[in-house]
Short mmCIF file of C-alpha atoms and ligand atoms in Angstrom, two decimals:
data_model
loop_
_atom_site.label_atom_id
_atom_site.label_comp_id
_atom_site.label_asym_id
_atom_site.label_seq_id
_atom_site.Cartn_x
_atom_site.Cartn_y
_atom_site.Cartn_z
CA MET A 282 0.00 0.00 0.00
CA THR A 283 1.40 3.42 -0.89
CA ASN A 284 1.42 5.98 1.84
CA GLN A 285 0.59 9.29 0.19
CA LEU A 286 1.91 11.31 3.07
CA ASP A 287 5.22 9.56 3.01
CA LYS A 288 5.58 10.81 -0.54
CA LYS A 289 4.26 14.27 -0.01
CA ALA A 290 6.15 15.83 -2.86
CA GLN A 291 4.71 13.25 -5.23
CA ALA A 292 1.25 13.62 -3.76
CA TRP A 293 1.19 17.19 -4.94
CA SER A 294 3.09 16.51 -8.12
CA ALA A 295 0.12 16.80 -10.43
CA LEU A 296 0.27 20.53 -9.80
CA PHE A 297 3.97 21.00 -9.13
CA SER A 298 6.63 20.84 -11.75
CA GLU A 299 9.57 20.39 -9.37
CA PRO A 300 10.15 18.93 -5.90
CA MET A 301 10.73 21.12 -2.88
CA SER A 302 14.41 21.91 -2.36
CA GLU A 303 16.13 20.67 0.78
CA LEU A 304 16.60 24.23 1.99
CA VAL A 305 12.92 25.04 1.58
CA LYS A 306 11.96 21.81 3.33
CA ARG A 307 14.11 22.72 6.29
CA TYR A 308 12.84 26.29 6.26
CA THR A 309 9.17 25.35 6.22
CA SER A 310 9.19 22.32 8.47
CA SER A 311 8.29 22.59 12.14
CA VAL A 312 8.50 19.01 13.31
CA PHE A 313 11.67 19.48 15.34
CA PHE A 314 9.90 21.88 17.62
CA ASP A 315 6.19 21.12 17.25
CA LYS A 316 6.67 17.44 18.09
CA ARG A 317 6.26 18.75 21.60
CA LEU A 318 2.51 18.84 20.80
CA TRP A 319 2.28 15.11 20.20
CA GLN A 320 0.06 14.26 23.16
CA ALA A 321 -2.42 16.99 22.32
CA ASP A 322 -2.33 15.94 18.67
CA ILE A 323 -3.16 12.32 19.47
CA ARG A 324 -5.82 13.32 21.97
CA GLY A 325 -7.47 15.68 19.46
CA SER A 326 -7.36 13.04 16.72
CA LEU A 327 -8.92 10.39 18.95
CA ALA A 328 -11.76 12.73 19.94
CA HIS A 329 -12.32 13.57 16.27
CA ALA A 330 -12.28 9.89 15.21
CA ASP A 331 -14.62 8.90 18.02
CA MET A 332 -17.09 11.53 16.81
CA LEU A 333 -16.72 10.46 13.15
CA ALA A 334 -17.64 6.91 14.18
CA ALA A 335 -20.56 8.07 16.33
CA GLN A 336 -21.87 10.03 13.36
CA GLY A 337 -21.49 7.03 11.03
CA ILE A 338 -18.87 8.83 8.93
CA ILE A 339 -16.29 6.11 9.60
CA SER A 340 -16.94 2.57 10.79
CA ALA A 341 -16.55 1.19 14.30
CA GLN A 342 -13.75 -0.96 12.91
CA ASP A 343 -11.95 2.14 11.59
CA LEU A 344 -12.20 3.73 15.02
CA ALA A 345 -10.84 0.61 16.70
CA ASP A 346 -7.92 0.55 14.24
CA ILE A 347 -7.20 4.22 14.81
CA GLU A 348 -7.24 3.75 18.57
CA ARG A 349 -4.93 0.77 18.37
CA GLY A 350 -2.51 2.59 16.08
CA MET A 351 -2.49 5.73 18.21
CA ALA A 352 -1.83 3.70 21.37
CA GLN A 353 1.25 2.25 19.75
CA ILE A 354 2.40 5.63 18.41
CA GLY A 355 2.00 7.19 21.84
CA ALA A 356 3.99 4.40 23.45
CA ASP A 357 6.72 4.66 20.80
CA ILE A 358 7.06 8.42 21.19
CA GLU A 359 7.21 8.10 24.95
CA ALA A 360 9.90 5.44 24.70
CA GLY A 361 11.90 7.54 22.24
CA ASN A 362 11.34 4.99 19.46
CA PHE A 363 9.43 7.19 17.07
CA GLU A 364 11.22 8.32 13.98
CA TRP A 365 10.38 11.96 13.32
CA LYS A 366 10.84 12.83 9.66
CA LEU A 367 11.68 16.28 8.40
CA ASP A 368 10.16 15.33 5.05
CA LEU A 369 6.80 15.03 6.78
CA GLU A 370 6.98 18.67 7.84
CA ASP A 371 5.19 18.76 11.17
CA VAL A 372 3.90 16.74 14.12
CA HIS A 373 0.49 16.27 12.51
CA LEU A 374 1.70 14.75 9.24
CA ASN A 375 4.29 12.62 11.03
CA ILE A 376 1.71 11.03 13.31
CA GLU A 377 -0.86 10.59 10.57
CA ALA A 378 1.64 8.98 8.20
CA ARG A 379 2.76 6.55 10.87
CA LEU A 380 -0.84 5.74 11.71
CA THR A 381 -1.59 4.88 8.11
CA GLN A 382 1.54 2.76 7.98
CA LEU A 383 0.33 0.88 11.07
CA VAL A 384 -3.40 0.47 10.42
CA GLY A 385 -3.89 1.14 6.71
CA ASP A 386 -7.02 2.77 5.32
CA ALA A 387 -8.53 3.70 8.70
CA GLY A 388 -5.54 6.01 9.14
CA LYS A 389 -6.36 7.73 5.87
CA ARG A 390 -9.99 8.22 6.91
CA MET A 391 -9.09 9.92 10.20
CA HIS A 392 -8.60 13.31 8.54
CA THR A 393 -12.17 13.36 7.15
CA GLY A 394 -13.87 16.67 7.85
CA ARG A 395 -10.69 18.15 9.28
CA SER A 396 -7.76 20.24 8.12
CA ARG A 397 -4.38 20.82 9.66
CA ASN A 398 -5.61 24.38 10.16
CA ASP A 399 -8.27 23.51 12.73
CA GLN A 400 -6.12 20.63 13.98
CA VAL A 401 -3.11 22.76 14.89
CA ALA A 402 -5.27 25.45 16.50
CA THR A 403 -6.87 22.73 18.64
CA ASP A 404 -3.54 21.14 19.55
CA VAL A 405 -1.97 24.40 20.68
CA ARG A 406 -5.01 25.25 22.80
CA LEU A 407 -5.06 21.82 24.43
CA TRP A 408 -1.35 21.93 25.15
CA LEU A 409 -1.47 25.46 26.55
CA ARG A 410 -4.44 24.59 28.75
CA GLY A 411 -2.35 21.91 30.47
CA GLU A 412 0.56 24.30 30.94
CA LEU A 413 -1.77 26.95 32.38
CA ASP A 414 -2.90 24.46 35.02
CA LEU A 415 0.72 23.80 35.91
CA ILE A 416 1.47 27.53 36.07
CA ALA A 417 -1.50 28.04 38.42
CA ASP A 418 -0.06 25.40 40.77
CA LEU A 419 3.41 26.94 40.63
CA LEU A 420 2.04 30.41 41.35
CA ALA A 421 0.19 29.02 44.37
CA ALA A 422 3.39 27.36 45.62
CA LEU A 423 5.32 30.61 45.28
CA GLN A 424 2.64 32.54 47.16
CA LYS A 425 2.72 29.94 49.93
CA ALA A 426 6.50 30.23 50.17
CA LEU A 427 6.21 34.01 50.53
CA LEU A 428 3.51 33.61 53.18
CA GLU A 429 5.69 31.16 55.11
CA VAL A 430 8.45 33.78 55.40
CA ALA A 431 6.00 36.63 55.97
CA ALA A 432 4.38 34.83 58.90
CA GLN A 433 7.73 34.94 60.73
CA HIS A 434 8.33 38.62 60.04
CA THR A 435 5.26 40.66 60.94
CA GLN A 436 7.42 42.41 63.58
CA THR A 437 10.56 42.73 61.47
CA ILE A 438 10.91 46.37 60.53
CA LEU A 439 12.68 47.68 57.46
CA PRO A 440 12.57 51.03 55.71
CA GLY A 441 9.84 51.37 53.13
CA PHE A 442 11.11 53.39 50.20
CA THR A 443 9.74 55.82 47.68
CA HIS A 444 12.22 56.99 45.05
CA LEU A 445 14.55 54.56 46.83
CA GLN A 446 14.73 57.11 49.65
CA VAL A 447 13.78 55.99 53.15
CA ALA A 448 10.11 56.91 53.51
CA GLN A 449 8.26 55.13 56.32
CA PRO A 450 8.87 51.95 58.28
CA VAL A 451 7.07 48.82 57.12
CA SER A 452 7.28 45.22 58.22
CA PHE A 453 9.10 42.69 56.09
CA ALA A 454 5.91 40.61 56.10
CA HIS A 455 3.99 43.54 54.67
CA HIS A 456 6.62 43.99 51.98
CA LEU A 457 6.44 40.32 51.00
CA LEU A 458 2.65 40.42 50.96
CA ALA A 459 2.85 43.05 48.22
CA TYR A 460 4.30 40.32 46.02
CA VAL A 461 1.68 37.83 47.15
CA GLU A 462 -0.93 40.29 45.86
CA MET A 463 0.88 40.56 42.52
CA PHE A 464 1.17 36.80 42.10
CA ALA A 465 -2.47 36.36 43.11
CA ARG A 466 -3.48 38.70 40.27
CA ASP A 467 -1.16 36.79 37.95
CA ALA A 468 -2.91 33.56 38.88
CA GLU A 469 -6.29 35.18 38.24
CA ARG A 470 -5.08 36.38 34.82
CA MET A 471 -3.90 32.87 33.99
CA ARG A 472 -7.33 31.48 34.95
CA GLU A 473 -9.00 33.99 32.64
CA VAL A 474 -6.63 33.12 29.80
CA ARG A 475 -7.41 29.45 30.39
CA ALA A 476 -11.15 30.04 30.06
CA ARG A 477 -10.71 31.71 26.66
CA THR A 478 -8.10 29.20 25.50
CA ASN A 479 -10.44 26.33 26.28
CA HIS A 480 -12.57 26.72 23.12
CA LEU A 481 -12.70 24.18 20.31
CA PRO A 482 -11.62 25.09 16.76
CA LEU A 483 -12.05 21.52 15.36
CA GLY A 484 -14.94 21.28 12.94
CA SER A 485 -13.93 24.51 11.22
CA ALA A 486 -11.84 22.48 8.76
CA ALA A 487 -9.62 24.57 6.47
CA LEU A 488 -11.51 27.84 6.90
CA ALA A 489 -15.18 27.59 5.96
CA GLY A 490 -16.54 24.68 7.99
CA THR A 491 -17.21 21.26 6.50
CA SER A 492 -19.95 19.46 4.57
CA TYR A 493 -19.70 16.35 6.82
CA PRO A 494 -22.30 16.12 9.57
CA LEU A 495 -19.85 16.60 12.44
CA ASP A 496 -20.93 16.77 16.07
CA ARG A 497 -18.63 19.49 17.34
CA GLU A 498 -20.19 19.54 20.78
CA ARG A 499 -19.35 15.90 21.30
CA VAL A 500 -15.71 16.61 20.44
CA ALA A 501 -15.64 19.59 22.81
CA ARG A 502 -17.07 17.47 25.60
CA SER A 503 -14.59 14.66 25.10
CA LEU A 504 -11.70 17.14 25.15
CA GLY A 505 -13.01 18.83 28.29
CA MET A 506 -13.58 22.06 26.38
CA VAL A 507 -16.60 22.94 28.47
CA ASP A 508 -17.47 25.74 30.87
CA ALA A 509 -18.09 25.37 34.61
CA GLN A 510 -21.65 24.19 33.87
CA GLY A 511 -20.41 21.59 31.40
CA VAL A 512 -21.59 23.54 28.33
CA PRO A 513 -19.35 22.87 25.29
CA GLN A 514 -17.20 25.85 24.33
CA LEU A 515 -16.96 26.07 20.53
CA CYS A 516 -15.17 28.61 18.38
CA ARG A 517 -18.25 29.86 16.56
CA ASN A 518 -16.79 31.25 13.37
CA SER A 519 -14.66 28.96 11.24
CA LEU A 520 -12.49 31.75 9.78
CA ASP A 521 -11.74 33.06 13.24
CA ALA A 522 -11.28 29.57 14.68
CA VAL A 523 -8.40 28.62 12.37
CA SER A 524 -6.62 31.96 12.48
CA ASP A 525 -7.18 33.40 15.95
CA ARG A 526 -4.13 33.37 18.19
CA ASP A 527 -5.49 35.80 20.80
CA PHE A 528 -5.09 33.14 23.45
CA ALA A 529 -1.37 32.92 22.67
CA MET A 530 -0.89 36.69 22.77
CA GLU A 531 -2.94 36.94 25.92
CA PHE A 532 -0.94 34.22 27.58
CA ALA A 533 2.33 35.88 26.58
CA ALA A 534 1.02 39.15 28.02
CA ALA A 535 0.03 37.50 31.31
CA ALA A 536 3.37 35.69 31.42
CA SER A 537 5.21 38.96 30.74
CA ILE A 538 3.41 40.73 33.57
CA CYS A 539 4.20 37.84 35.89
CA MET A 540 7.87 37.94 34.86
CA VAL A 541 7.90 41.70 35.46
CA HIS A 542 6.73 40.99 39.01
CA ILE A 543 9.46 38.40 39.41
CA SER A 544 11.92 40.89 38.00
CA ARG A 545 10.97 43.58 40.51
CA LEU A 546 11.37 41.07 43.32
CA SER A 547 14.70 40.04 41.83
CA GLU A 548 15.90 43.61 41.80
CA GLU A 549 15.05 43.90 45.49
CA LEU A 550 16.75 40.63 46.36
CA VAL A 551 19.87 41.81 44.56
CA LEU A 552 19.84 45.13 46.42
CA TRP A 553 19.06 43.55 49.78
CA MET A 554 21.86 41.08 49.34
CA SER A 555 24.50 43.68 48.56
CA GLN A 556 26.88 44.55 51.39
CA ASN A 557 25.45 48.07 51.51
CA PHE A 558 22.07 46.72 52.60
CA GLY A 559 22.90 43.33 54.08
CA PHE A 560 19.18 42.63 54.66
CA ILE A 561 19.09 39.03 53.43
CA ARG A 562 21.13 36.07 52.37
CA LEU A 563 20.21 33.58 49.71
CA ALA A 564 21.19 29.95 50.22
CA ASP A 565 24.53 29.21 48.58
CA ARG A 566 23.01 26.95 45.95
CA PHE A 567 21.35 29.99 44.37
CA THR A 568 24.53 32.06 44.19
CA THR A 569 27.92 31.80 42.55
CA GLY A 570 31.40 32.91 43.48
CA SER A 571 33.78 35.01 41.48
CA SER A 572 36.78 33.51 39.75
CA ILE A 573 39.07 36.29 40.98
CA MET A 574 37.40 37.93 44.00
CA PRO A 575 37.18 35.37 46.80
CA GLN A 576 34.87 37.45 49.00
CA LYS A 577 32.01 37.52 46.52
CA LYS A 578 28.67 35.75 46.43
CA ASN A 579 26.74 36.80 43.40
CA PRO A 580 22.95 36.57 43.29
CA ASP A 581 22.95 34.87 39.89
CA VAL A 582 19.46 33.42 40.08
CA PRO A 583 17.60 36.71 40.65
CA GLU A 584 19.84 38.47 38.15
CA LEU A 585 19.11 35.87 35.54
CA ALA A 586 15.39 36.00 36.25
CA ARG A 587 15.53 39.77 35.74
CA GLY A 588 17.33 39.12 32.45
CA LYS A 589 14.93 36.41 31.32
CA THR A 590 12.06 38.85 31.77
CA GLY A 591 13.35 40.60 28.66
CA ARG A 592 13.18 37.38 26.74
CA VAL A 593 9.55 36.72 27.69
CA VAL A 594 8.51 40.29 26.91
CA GLY A 595 10.31 39.79 23.59
CA HIS A 596 8.11 36.76 22.86
CA LEU A 597 5.01 38.87 23.50
CA MET A 598 6.27 41.44 20.99
CA GLY A 599 7.05 38.62 18.56
CA LEU A 600 3.54 37.19 18.78
CA LEU A 601 1.83 40.56 18.46
CA THR A 602 3.92 41.38 15.43
CA LEU A 603 3.31 37.92 13.97
CA MET A 604 -0.42 38.56 13.92
CA LYS A 605 -0.63 42.20 12.96
CA GLY A 606 -0.48 41.86 9.18
CA GLN A 607 -2.32 38.61 8.64
CA PRO A 608 -5.45 38.58 6.52
CA LEU A 609 -8.10 35.96 7.32
CA ALA A 610 -7.86 33.06 7.58
CA TYR A 611 -4.96 30.66 8.22
CA ASN A 612 -1.51 31.68 6.98
CA LYS A 613 1.72 29.78 7.34
CA ASP A 614 2.97 32.69 9.48
CA ASN A 615 1.09 31.05 12.32
CA GLN A 616 3.60 28.25 12.51
CA GLU A 617 5.84 30.87 14.14
CA ASP A 618 3.58 31.00 17.20
CA LYS A 619 5.06 27.85 18.70
CA GLU A 620 8.65 28.58 19.63
CA PRO A 621 7.83 31.80 21.50
CA LEU A 622 5.01 30.02 23.31
CA PHE A 623 7.15 27.05 24.25
CA ASP A 624 9.99 29.22 25.45
CA THR A 625 7.63 31.45 27.42
CA VAL A 626 6.20 28.44 29.22
CA ASP A 627 9.63 26.95 29.91
CA THR A 628 11.09 30.21 31.17
CA LEU A 629 8.12 31.04 33.35
CA THR A 630 7.70 27.59 34.89
CA ASP A 631 11.42 27.22 35.64
CA THR A 632 11.51 30.69 37.17
CA LEU A 633 8.45 30.12 39.36
CA ARG A 634 9.83 26.79 40.59
CA ILE A 635 13.22 28.19 41.45
CA PHE A 636 11.77 31.25 43.21
CA ALA A 637 9.46 29.19 45.41
CA GLU A 638 12.43 27.16 46.55
CA MET A 639 14.82 30.08 46.88
CA ILE A 640 12.38 31.96 49.12
CA GLY A 641 10.60 29.21 51.04
CA GLY A 642 13.28 26.51 51.00
CA GLN A 643 12.77 22.85 50.26
CA PRO A 644 11.19 20.20 52.48
CA ASP A 645 13.63 18.24 54.62
CA PRO A 646 13.25 14.59 53.57
CA GLN A 647 13.06 13.45 57.21
CA THR A 648 10.89 16.05 58.92
CA GLY A 649 9.09 17.64 55.96
CA GLN A 650 10.06 21.05 57.41
CA LEU A 651 11.13 23.66 54.88
CA THR A 652 14.84 24.45 55.05
CA GLY A 653 17.33 26.51 53.08
CA GLY A 654 15.11 29.43 52.12
CA LEU A 655 15.74 33.13 52.51
CA THR A 656 17.78 34.19 55.59
CA VAL A 657 16.65 37.51 57.01
CA ASN A 658 18.93 39.91 58.92
CA SER A 659 16.32 41.69 61.04
CA ASP A 660 18.91 43.87 62.82
CA ALA A 661 20.28 45.29 59.58
CA MET A 662 16.73 46.04 58.42
CA ARG A 663 15.82 47.76 61.66
CA SER A 664 18.94 49.92 61.82
CA ALA A 665 18.43 50.99 58.20
CA ALA A 666 14.89 52.05 59.11
CA ALA A 667 16.20 53.95 62.14
CA ARG A 668 18.72 55.88 60.04
CA GLY A 669 16.40 57.64 57.62
CA TYR A 670 13.93 59.76 59.68
CA ALA A 671 11.29 57.25 58.69
CA THR A 672 8.97 58.44 61.45
CA ALA A 673 8.85 62.12 60.38
CA THR A 674 5.34 61.61 59.01
CA ASP A 675 4.30 60.20 62.37
CA LEU A 676 5.40 63.41 64.08
CA ALA A 677 3.29 65.40 61.61
CA ASP A 678 0.34 63.07 62.26
CA TYR A 679 0.89 63.57 66.00
CA LEU A 680 0.51 67.34 65.59
CA VAL A 681 -2.64 66.85 63.50
CA LYS A 682 -4.10 64.84 66.35
CA LYS A 683 -3.25 67.82 68.59
CA GLY A 684 -5.35 70.06 66.38
CA LEU A 685 -3.06 71.37 63.62
CA ALA A 686 -4.08 71.24 59.96
CA PHE A 687 -2.08 68.59 58.13
CA ARG A 688 -0.32 71.02 55.78
CA ASP A 689 0.75 73.19 58.73
CA ALA A 690 1.99 70.18 60.67
CA HIS A 691 4.00 69.09 57.64
CA GLU A 692 5.53 72.57 57.45
CA VAL A 693 6.55 72.46 61.14
CA MET A 694 8.19 69.08 60.65
CA ALA A 695 10.96 70.34 58.41
CA HIS A 696 12.64 71.90 61.45
CA PRO A 697 13.04 68.87 63.72
CA VAL A 698 14.31 66.81 60.77
CA ASN A 699 16.84 69.53 60.01
CA SER A 700 17.90 69.74 63.59
CA ALA A 701 18.21 65.95 63.98
CA GLN A 702 20.24 65.76 60.77
CA GLY A 703 22.52 68.52 62.05
CA ALA A 704 23.03 66.67 65.35
CA GLY A 705 23.52 63.32 63.59
CA LYS A 706 20.64 61.85 65.58
CA ASP A 707 17.32 60.13 64.95
CA LEU A 708 14.14 62.10 65.69
CA SER A 709 13.41 59.89 68.68
CA GLU A 710 16.81 60.80 70.13
CA LEU A 711 16.11 64.58 70.26
CA PRO A 712 15.41 65.86 73.80
CA LEU A 713 11.78 66.71 74.55
CA ALA A 714 12.71 70.35 75.12
CA THR A 715 14.20 70.58 71.62
CA LEU A 716 11.09 69.05 70.10
CA GLN A 717 8.89 71.41 72.09
CA SER A 718 10.85 74.37 70.73
CA PHE A 719 9.38 73.52 67.31
CA HIS A 720 5.79 73.43 68.52
CA ALA A 721 4.22 74.02 71.90
CA ALA A 722 1.66 71.23 71.41
CA ILE A 723 4.39 68.59 71.64
CA GLU A 724 4.33 66.61 74.89
CA ALA A 725 6.12 63.61 76.38
CA ASP A 726 3.79 61.13 74.64
CA VAL A 727 5.41 62.17 71.35
CA PHE A 728 8.02 59.46 71.80
CA ASP A 729 5.40 56.73 71.41
CA CYS A 730 4.85 57.78 67.85
CA LEU A 731 8.49 58.48 67.03
CA SER A 732 9.51 54.87 67.58
CA LEU A 733 9.57 52.51 64.61
CA GLN A 734 7.23 50.16 66.43
CA GLY A 735 4.75 52.96 67.20
CA SER A 736 4.79 54.02 63.57
CA LEU A 737 4.12 50.48 62.41
CA ASP A 738 1.35 49.79 64.92
CA ALA A 739 -0.41 53.02 64.01
CA ARG A 740 -0.96 52.03 60.35
CA ASN A 741 -3.90 49.84 61.10
CA THR A 742 -6.26 50.47 58.21
CA ILE A 743 -7.09 47.66 55.78
CA GLY A 744 -3.98 47.29 53.63
CA GLY A 745 -1.73 48.93 56.24
CA THR A 746 1.49 47.58 57.71
CA ALA A 747 0.36 47.18 61.36
CA PRO A 748 1.29 43.65 62.50
CA GLU A 749 -2.28 42.89 63.51
CA ARG A 750 -3.52 43.76 60.00
CA VAL A 751 -0.77 41.87 58.29
CA LEU A 752 -1.56 38.75 60.32
CA GLN A 753 -5.17 39.02 59.18
CA GLU A 754 -4.07 39.31 55.56
CA ILE A 755 -1.81 36.30 55.89
CA ALA A 756 -4.75 34.30 57.23
CA LEU A 757 -6.97 35.46 54.35
CA HIS A 758 -4.35 34.50 51.75
CA ARG A 759 -3.85 31.11 53.36
CA GLN A 760 -7.58 30.49 53.30
CA ARG A 761 -7.74 31.49 49.62
CA LEU A 762 -4.87 29.20 48.68
CA GLY A 763 -6.25 26.27 50.63
N1 LIG B 840 2.65 23.27 10.98
C1 LIG B 840 1.54 24.11 10.69
C2 LIG B 840 1.42 25.19 11.75
O1 LIG B 840 2.08 25.09 12.73
C3 LIG B 840 0.28 23.30 10.67
C4 LIG B 840 -0.81 23.87 9.82
C5 LIG B 840 -0.44 23.78 8.42
N2 LIG B 840 -1.54 24.12 7.57
C6 LIG B 840 -1.32 24.39 6.27
N3 LIG B 840 -2.37 24.68 5.59
N4 LIG B 840 -0.14 24.39 5.74
O2 LIG B 840 0.72 26.16 11.65
#
């Protein structure tokens, strides 16, 4: 039996006067990267074949043959025994050709009512859906790692910065919870992308739909492309179905935002780890030494994560640009969606994994306790907060409570800060008499609010840094994450 697909050049030869050159074959083929879609491809084909049989378009025997052949192909690929052929261009044609080789005519009937255009769109969606589920789990693990550290540091005070100038004291837990909020929004974005990715293109065929009586809803159900109520989610316009890559762009955008969050955290870890801050240490396995400067420990992992953010943002730009000039419907341009998507997923998942471990540590095999996460130098944090007049706002607030208008209180405050700076002291170290010389309303209780602790405790609104609040937030996050 001749396998048409195995002789693709000949299969088209009625129309073509010369075979494809080797260079063009290599240029146009995608199999060496899109073979990564093999599981989704087989799953999509089986759902399609099952529906063809249910609709009486192929026989029950054909379906049984297809299932048998696909089981073998899957096992061969998994075992590394599948021969991927460049001549067969992509993952779809490779699998189909092998199926026909294994089971004969049933293999040739599998593509009835289908085109590679709706097939590839389905495969990419199915594959990405699985990766989005993994990313959701990794984001949850990272949030839990941050919460673990935060729970131990609701009383650890460090300077909060604006413009990288000491602004007001905050707790380290509060600071970490800012990132938990960011990653929680990232997870929500990923869930939304998943919902829109989980729509079925199959049944759209090449671009216009098909004349076979397909049951698209059955296919959607068997692929789990349903909403929360179990209603099948179909792409409802065939032209759009085969050419839309919104889900890929949207995912790359969500991944870019998430990497930007990681990158901001990385920048802070790098700063905090420098000798000038000395706020934290990363476990040695996340750092490297210098070949010539023995004293150095370089925060390679956060630096690299900051660098890899550029690569993911680049993939977003690549995908947007890939789509911008394409007329309806499918164009070969779309084959270029895969490498940026694959690399985005790999970069993001690796980064999330490594950050969860770098911050939270890894479970001890004996006790299950997390060890080897971030080491916090609370003393260095506190003395940095004490150095920068971080409680100046509190003194202004104190005067407001004594009846001054806020703007006037703010005005008065410039003087004590000046005076403390001149004396090389913190505000809380100025004698009461000196403070009183700036405003008569100042009394001995002023020192309660000038301390770092007093400043922290006072910020007790929802979203504030007061330890009591932060503990509540930690509990809420833990409840959300289960
Ligand atoms: N490898 C192709 C892709 O990734 C599959 C679809 C090919 N369709 C076509 N009409 N040439 O987009």
